[in-house]
Short mmCIF file of C-alpha atoms in Angstrom, two decimals:
data_model
loop_
_atom_site.label_atom_id
_atom_site.label_comp_id
_atom_site.label_asym_id
_atom_site.label_seq_id
_atom_site.Cartn_x
_atom_site.Cartn_y
_atom_site.Cartn_z
CA MET A 9 0.00 -0.05 0.07
CA THR A 10 2.83 2.37 0.83
CA SER A 11 4.53 1.68 -2.52
CA VAL A 12 1.34 2.21 -4.48
CA SER A 13 0.68 5.52 -2.59
CA GLY A 14 4.19 6.78 -3.23
CA ALA A 15 3.90 5.93 -6.91
CA ASP A 16 0.61 7.74 -7.04
CA ALA A 17 2.04 10.79 -5.44
CA GLU A 18 5.08 10.79 -7.80
CA GLY A 19 2.76 10.49 -10.72
CA ALA A 20 0.67 13.47 -9.52
CA ARG A 21 3.81 15.53 -9.17
CA ARG A 22 5.03 14.72 -12.66
CA SER A 23 1.60 15.35 -14.21
CA SER A 24 1.21 18.73 -12.53
CA SER A 25 4.63 19.90 -13.67
CA ASP A 26 4.09 18.55 -17.19
CA ALA A 27 0.74 20.37 -17.37
CA ALA A 28 2.29 23.54 -16.17
CA GLY A 29 4.95 23.23 -18.87
CA VAL A 30 2.28 22.79 -21.57
CA VAL A 31 0.44 25.92 -20.30
CA VAL A 32 3.55 28.07 -20.16
CA LEU A 33 4.88 27.00 -23.60
CA ALA A 34 1.52 27.40 -25.19
CA ALA A 35 1.11 30.87 -23.61
CA CYS A 36 4.56 31.82 -25.03
CA ALA A 37 3.54 30.76 -28.49
CA GLY A 38 0.17 32.35 -28.24
CA TRP A 39 1.45 35.68 -26.99
CA ALA A 40 3.99 35.88 -29.79
CA VAL A 41 1.20 35.35 -32.36
CA ILE A 42 -0.99 38.06 -30.61
CA THR A 43 1.84 40.71 -30.55
CA ALA A 44 2.76 39.91 -34.07
CA ALA A 45 -0.75 40.39 -35.29
CA ALA A 46 -1.01 43.67 -33.34
CA HIS A 47 2.16 45.16 -34.88
CA ASP A 48 2.77 43.22 -38.02
CA GLY A 49 5.60 41.26 -36.41
CA ARG A 50 7.16 37.97 -37.40
CA PRO A 51 6.55 35.33 -34.74
CA GLU A 52 8.22 32.44 -36.55
CA GLY A 53 11.48 32.69 -34.54
CA VAL A 54 9.57 32.44 -31.22
CA LEU A 55 7.33 29.60 -32.45
CA LEU A 56 10.39 27.71 -33.75
CA ALA A 57 12.07 28.13 -30.30
CA VAL A 58 9.03 26.83 -28.44
CA LEU A 59 8.78 23.91 -30.82
CA ALA A 60 12.55 23.16 -30.34
CA VAL A 61 12.23 23.14 -26.55
CA THR A 62 9.12 20.98 -26.66
CA ALA A 63 10.68 18.45 -29.09
CA GLY A 64 13.95 18.37 -27.10
CA HIS A 65 12.08 17.85 -23.79
CA ALA A 66 10.07 14.93 -25.26
CA ALA A 67 13.14 13.32 -26.82
CA GLY A 68 14.98 13.69 -23.47
CA ARG A 69 12.14 12.11 -21.48
CA MET A 70 12.10 9.10 -23.74
CA ALA A 71 15.82 8.65 -24.13
CA GLY A 72 16.37 9.21 -20.40
CA ALA A 73 13.83 6.56 -19.49
CA VAL A 74 15.44 3.85 -21.59
CA LEU A 75 19.12 4.91 -21.41
CA PRO A 76 19.62 7.10 -18.26
CA VAL A 77 23.41 7.02 -18.60
CA ALA A 78 24.04 6.55 -22.27
CA ALA A 79 21.56 9.22 -23.50
CA PRO A 80 23.05 12.19 -21.59
CA SER A 81 26.62 10.90 -22.43
CA ALA A 82 25.63 11.00 -26.16
CA GLY A 83 24.05 14.44 -25.74
CA ALA A 84 27.20 15.81 -24.08
CA MET A 85 29.45 14.48 -26.90
CA ALA A 86 27.05 15.85 -29.49
CA GLY A 87 27.20 19.26 -27.88
CA ILE A 88 30.93 19.40 -27.79
CA GLY A 89 31.01 18.14 -31.42
CA LEU A 90 28.70 20.85 -32.60
CA ALA A 91 30.73 23.50 -30.80
CA VAL A 92 33.96 22.29 -32.41
CA ALA A 93 32.54 21.53 -35.98
CA VAL A 94 30.55 24.80 -36.23
CA PRO A 95 32.59 27.38 -34.31
CA HIS A 96 30.74 30.39 -35.78
CA LEU A 97 27.01 29.81 -35.17
CA THR A 98 25.98 33.39 -35.47
CA PRO A 99 24.31 34.45 -38.72
CA GLY A 100 26.34 37.27 -40.27
CA ALA A 101 28.36 39.72 -38.24
CA HIS A 102 27.97 40.02 -34.54
CA PRO A 103 28.89 43.28 -32.76
CA GLY A 104 31.67 42.93 -30.34
CA ALA A 105 30.60 39.72 -28.80
CA PRO A 106 32.15 39.22 -25.34
CA LEU A 107 31.24 35.58 -25.60
CA GLY A 108 34.12 34.14 -27.56
CA HIS A 109 33.14 33.02 -31.05
CA SER A 110 29.48 33.20 -30.14
CA GLY A 111 27.01 32.92 -27.37
CA ALA A 112 25.60 29.72 -29.00
CA VAL A 113 29.01 27.99 -28.64
CA ALA A 114 29.30 28.89 -24.97
CA ALA A 115 25.65 27.72 -24.44
CA LEU A 116 26.18 24.39 -26.18
CA LEU A 117 29.32 23.64 -24.16
CA THR A 118 27.56 24.67 -20.94
CA LEU A 119 24.64 22.19 -21.70
CA ALA A 120 27.18 19.56 -22.68
CA THR A 121 28.90 19.91 -19.35
CA GLY A 122 25.57 19.55 -17.54
CA ALA A 123 24.65 16.46 -19.50
CA ALA A 124 28.01 14.84 -18.82
CA CYS A 125 27.70 15.42 -15.12
CA CYS A 126 24.09 14.22 -15.03
CA ALA A 127 25.26 11.00 -16.73
CA ALA A 128 28.05 10.74 -14.13
CA TRP A 129 25.55 10.90 -11.24
CA SER A 130 23.30 8.39 -12.95
CA THR A 131 25.76 5.58 -12.95
CA THR A 132 27.02 3.55 -9.95
CA ALA A 133 30.17 2.40 -11.75
CA ALA A 134 33.14 4.36 -10.41
CA GLY A 135 35.13 4.02 -13.57
CA ALA A 136 32.28 5.27 -15.74
CA ARG A 137 31.72 8.19 -13.33
CA TRP A 138 35.27 9.26 -13.56
CA ALA A 139 35.24 8.97 -17.38
CA LEU A 140 32.12 11.13 -17.58
CA GLY A 141 33.67 13.65 -15.22
CA LEU A 142 36.58 13.92 -17.66
CA LEU A 143 34.07 14.38 -20.45
CA GLY A 144 32.60 17.34 -18.62
CA THR A 145 36.09 18.70 -17.97
CA GLY A 146 36.77 18.33 -21.70
CA ALA A 147 33.95 20.82 -22.37
CA VAL A 148 35.77 23.38 -20.23
CA VAL A 149 39.00 22.76 -22.11
CA THR A 150 37.16 22.98 -25.51
CA ALA A 151 35.67 26.37 -24.50
CA GLY A 152 39.18 27.58 -23.66
CA VAL A 153 40.62 26.29 -27.05
CA LEU A 154 37.75 27.98 -28.93
CA GLY A 155 38.54 31.32 -27.10
CA SER A 156 35.18 31.58 -25.26
CA ALA A 157 35.98 33.09 -21.83
CA ILE A 158 32.32 33.08 -20.82
CA GLY A 159 32.09 29.45 -21.90
CA VAL A 160 35.01 28.47 -19.60
CA ILE A 161 33.47 30.31 -16.71
CA ALA A 162 29.99 28.76 -17.31
CA CYS A 163 31.26 25.17 -17.84
CA ALA A 164 33.62 25.33 -14.83
CA GLY A 165 30.66 26.79 -12.71
CA VAL A 166 28.48 23.85 -13.71
CA LEU A 167 31.22 21.31 -12.80
CA LEU A 168 31.71 22.96 -9.37
CA CYS A 169 27.93 23.05 -8.72
CA SER A 170 27.70 19.46 -9.71
CA LEU A 171 30.32 18.48 -7.22
CA ALA A 172 28.67 20.45 -4.51
CA ALA A 173 25.28 18.87 -5.37
CA GLY A 174 26.66 15.59 -4.35
CA ARG A 175 26.73 16.68 -0.73
CA MET A 176 23.30 18.30 -0.73
CA ARG A 177 20.28 16.43 0.69
CA ARG A 178 17.59 19.00 0.03
CA ARG A 179 17.35 20.33 -3.47
CA GLY A 180 14.86 23.16 -2.82
CA ALA A 181 17.35 25.55 -1.32
CA GLY A 182 19.82 24.88 -4.20
CA LEU A 183 17.20 25.46 -6.94
CA ALA A 184 16.01 28.60 -5.10
CA GLY A 185 19.56 29.94 -5.10
CA LEU A 186 19.81 29.25 -8.80
CA ALA A 187 16.66 31.19 -9.40
CA LEU A 188 18.05 34.14 -7.44
CA ALA A 189 21.30 34.03 -9.43
CA ALA A 190 19.40 34.20 -12.74
CA ALA A 191 17.33 37.09 -11.41
CA ALA A 192 20.45 38.92 -10.28
CA VAL A 193 21.96 38.69 -13.76
CA THR A 194 18.80 39.87 -15.39
CA GLY A 195 18.58 42.78 -12.92
CA ALA A 196 22.21 43.76 -13.70
CA VAL A 197 21.54 43.78 -17.43
CA TRP A 198 18.45 46.02 -16.89
CA ALA A 199 20.57 48.29 -14.64
CA VAL A 200 23.18 48.70 -17.38
CA ALA A 201 20.53 49.28 -20.09
CA ALA A 202 18.76 51.93 -17.87
CA ARG A 203 21.95 53.62 -16.86
CA ARG A 204 21.25 53.07 -13.20
CA LEU A 205 24.79 51.97 -12.21
CA PRO A 206 27.56 54.22 -10.70
CA ASP A 207 29.76 55.78 -13.45
CA GLY A 208 32.84 53.85 -12.62
CA LEU A 209 31.11 50.46 -12.58
CA ALA A 210 29.17 51.39 -15.71
CA VAL A 211 32.34 52.23 -17.60
CA ALA A 212 33.96 49.02 -16.54
CA LEU A 213 31.08 46.93 -17.54
CA GLU A 214 30.75 48.74 -20.91
CA GLY A 215 34.37 47.89 -21.61
CA GLN A 216 33.64 44.15 -21.17
CA LEU A 217 30.36 44.19 -22.99
CA THR A 218 31.29 46.70 -25.72
CA ALA A 219 29.75 50.13 -26.24
CA HIS A 220 27.67 48.93 -29.19
CA ARG A 221 26.07 46.11 -27.21
CA VAL A 222 25.10 48.59 -24.43
CA GLU A 223 23.66 50.96 -27.13
CA LEU A 224 21.54 48.00 -28.31
CA TRP A 225 20.22 47.48 -24.78
CA HIS A 226 19.39 51.21 -24.44
CA ASP A 227 17.46 50.98 -27.69
CA ALA A 228 15.56 47.94 -26.38
CA LEU A 229 14.32 49.94 -23.37
CA ASP A 230 13.40 52.86 -25.49
CA ILE A 231 11.38 50.73 -27.85
CA ALA A 232 9.72 49.03 -24.98
CA GLY A 233 8.73 52.35 -23.45
CA ARG A 234 6.60 53.20 -26.58
CA ASP A 235 4.26 50.18 -25.89
CA ALA A 236 5.05 48.35 -22.66
CA GLY A 237 1.99 46.20 -22.95
CA LEU A 238 2.44 44.57 -26.39
CA GLY A 239 5.89 45.64 -27.46
CA ALA A 240 6.86 46.41 -31.00
CA GLY A 241 6.16 42.98 -32.38
CA PRO A 242 8.29 39.87 -32.72
CA GLY A 243 11.24 40.29 -35.04
CA ARG A 244 10.87 44.14 -35.33
CA PHE A 245 13.77 45.25 -33.12
CA GLY A 246 16.18 45.51 -36.05
CA GLU A 247 13.78 47.90 -37.91
CA LEU A 248 13.43 50.31 -34.92
CA SER A 249 16.84 50.34 -33.35
CA PRO A 250 19.19 53.21 -34.30
CA ALA A 251 22.11 51.22 -33.10
CA VAL A 252 21.34 48.42 -35.57
CA ALA A 253 20.98 50.98 -38.36
CA ARG A 254 24.42 52.28 -37.85
CA LEU A 255 25.97 48.88 -38.53
CA THR A 256 26.63 47.70 -42.06
CA LEU A 257 26.06 44.09 -41.01
CA SER A 258 23.84 43.10 -38.09
CA ASP A 259 21.62 40.27 -37.01
CA GLY A 260 18.99 42.80 -35.91
CA LYS A 261 18.88 41.60 -32.27
CA PRO A 262 19.61 43.35 -28.89
CA HIS A 263 21.81 40.45 -27.74
CA SER A 264 19.84 39.99 -24.52
CA ALA A 265 16.91 37.61 -24.31
CA PRO A 266 15.01 39.48 -21.55
CA LEU A 267 15.47 42.86 -23.24
CA GLN A 268 14.37 41.46 -26.65
CA GLN A 269 11.26 40.06 -25.05
CA LEU A 270 10.58 43.41 -23.42
CA ALA A 271 11.10 45.35 -26.62
CA GLU A 272 9.27 42.99 -28.98
CA GLN A 273 6.58 41.44 -26.66
CA GLY A 274 6.23 43.89 -23.80
CA VAL A 275 6.11 43.11 -20.05
CA VAL A 276 3.97 40.06 -20.58
CA GLY A 277 6.64 38.60 -22.89
CA VAL A 278 9.26 38.98 -20.17
CA LEU A 279 7.03 37.45 -17.58
CA LEU A 280 6.37 34.46 -19.81
CA LEU A 281 10.12 34.06 -20.32
CA GLY A 282 10.64 34.02 -16.61
CA ALA A 283 7.79 31.71 -16.22
CA ALA A 284 9.33 29.20 -18.61
CA PHE A 285 12.60 29.29 -16.58
CA CYS A 286 10.70 28.79 -13.33
CA TRP A 287 8.79 25.88 -14.75
CA MET A 288 12.07 24.19 -15.56
CA LEU A 289 13.34 24.67 -12.04
CA VAL A 290 10.03 23.45 -10.59
CA ALA A 291 10.06 20.34 -12.84
CA LEU A 292 13.61 19.62 -11.55
CA TRP A 293 12.39 20.03 -7.97
CA ARG A 294 9.59 17.55 -8.52
CA THR A 295 11.50 14.93 -10.36
CA ALA A 296 12.20 11.68 -8.63
CA ARG A 297 15.72 11.57 -10.07
CA PRO A 298 18.59 11.76 -7.59
CA THR A 299 19.21 15.28 -6.24
CA PRO A 300 22.65 15.68 -7.76
CA VAL A 301 21.10 15.07 -11.25
CA ALA A 302 18.42 17.68 -10.64
CA LEU A 303 20.80 20.28 -9.30
CA THR A 304 23.32 19.81 -11.99
CA ALA A 305 20.78 20.22 -14.69
CA GLY A 306 19.42 23.30 -12.83
CA ALA A 307 22.92 24.77 -12.75
CA ALA A 308 23.49 24.25 -16.40
CA LEU A 309 20.10 25.79 -17.32
CA THR A 310 20.83 28.74 -15.03
CA ALA A 311 24.20 29.27 -16.67
CA LEU A 312 22.42 29.22 -20.05
CA ALA A 313 19.91 31.82 -18.78
CA GLY A 314 22.92 34.03 -17.77
CA ILE A 315 24.57 33.63 -21.20
CA ALA A 316 21.27 34.40 -22.87
CA ALA A 317 20.86 37.56 -20.80
CA VAL A 318 24.00 39.13 -22.35
CA GLY A 319 23.99 37.36 -25.72
CA ASN A 320 21.80 35.90 -28.48
CA ALA A 321 22.15 32.22 -27.51
CA LEU A 322 18.46 31.57 -27.51
CA SER A 323 18.25 32.75 -31.14
CA PHE A 324 19.59 29.40 -32.20
CA THR A 325 17.38 26.26 -32.50
CA THR A 326 20.19 23.98 -31.47
CA VAL A 327 20.47 25.74 -28.12
CA SER A 328 16.71 25.77 -27.47
CA ALA A 329 16.49 22.10 -28.35
CA GLY A 330 19.53 21.38 -26.16
CA ALA A 331 17.90 23.09 -23.22
CA GLY A 332 14.77 21.06 -23.60
CA LEU A 333 16.76 17.85 -24.10
CA LEU A 334 18.74 18.39 -20.86
CA LEU A 335 15.54 19.01 -18.91
CA GLY A 336 13.95 15.96 -20.29
CA LEU A 337 16.84 13.79 -19.49
CA ALA A 338 16.95 15.13 -15.88
CA THR A 339 13.23 14.67 -15.37
CA ALA A 340 12.88 11.27 -17.12
CA ARG A 341 11.68 8.19 -15.15
CA PRO A 342 14.22 5.42 -15.83
CA LEU A 343 12.62 1.98 -16.55
CA THR A 344 15.03 0.44 -14.10
CA ARG A 345 15.20 1.57 -10.48
CA GLU A 346 18.00 3.99 -9.71
CA SER A 347 20.21 3.86 -6.63
CA PRO A 348 20.29 7.09 -4.58
CA ALA A 349 23.52 9.08 -5.26
CA PRO A 350 26.02 9.19 -2.36
CA ALA A 351 25.06 11.80 0.26
CA GLY A 352 22.03 12.77 -1.88
CA ASN A 353 18.33 12.32 -1.57
CA ASP A 354 16.36 10.93 -4.52
CA ARG A 355 13.11 12.68 -3.48
CA PRO A 356 12.31 16.38 -3.82
CA ALA A 357 12.52 18.04 -0.45
CA LEU A 358 12.52 21.53 0.93
#
């Protein structure tokens, strides 16, 4: 009776988080269509991103259930391979990117590190765990070889968080900390765009971000101020930004996912983007996978959110699909019973 009751409770948790995900992703797609209709925008990019996340999540859930170790291992190798084989993932010129070759490369390597560490925590074989740990370390080295400083920082951060996760028994505090970290990065981006930082700090950050990127962020806030409710319409930032007009070649994006949502889809668009991130963390909190797996995936997705806040990583289908895939792998229900990770707890707890 206890076993049946526990299984029912687990199924209820999974069903509620899955239902929340469906609602949030459907709302993201629906709001993009509404704002596009209001301002003659182009919602195809948003719809493709939502589809990529959905497809990646579904694939991860199925693969993770059948191959809880092999599937994330293969995903990690695929991410590293894509970063090496396609070092310039940005379409056209990208203005002064502080993200190495591109934000997409840093994002792919970050997700690959998270997948490798999740695979390591999913196996009980010491040799395999060490090998998968080396695979995650290889992603850090790859980021350095490709010249992506932010990639090195993000991948190393995921590795350290994964090691720390092995000693945590309650995942709620860890996931709450990750949410606060993502909110802090987003707040810092808004402060730079709104010129709310002290002069010395603002000059230092502008030197790292490049003056043109900061101008793009200023333009995003200006455009959002004209219609904070609906925004300017998906895909229209490039038409309205003076900073974009001054460049001969440009991808027409503000290189910040939250600011792009604000400029093109208004305050509601930003709230929906935040809701999608929160849904991912809630799904990881409710999953019955070992706590180190949930926290490692959460750390990788939080690092991706930070990269997307200062770059255009989410403009690429491979990154969106990779994020959904990692979430699916970390929330899958393996067909064979898993052993709890050392010093961890395989049940969500606060």
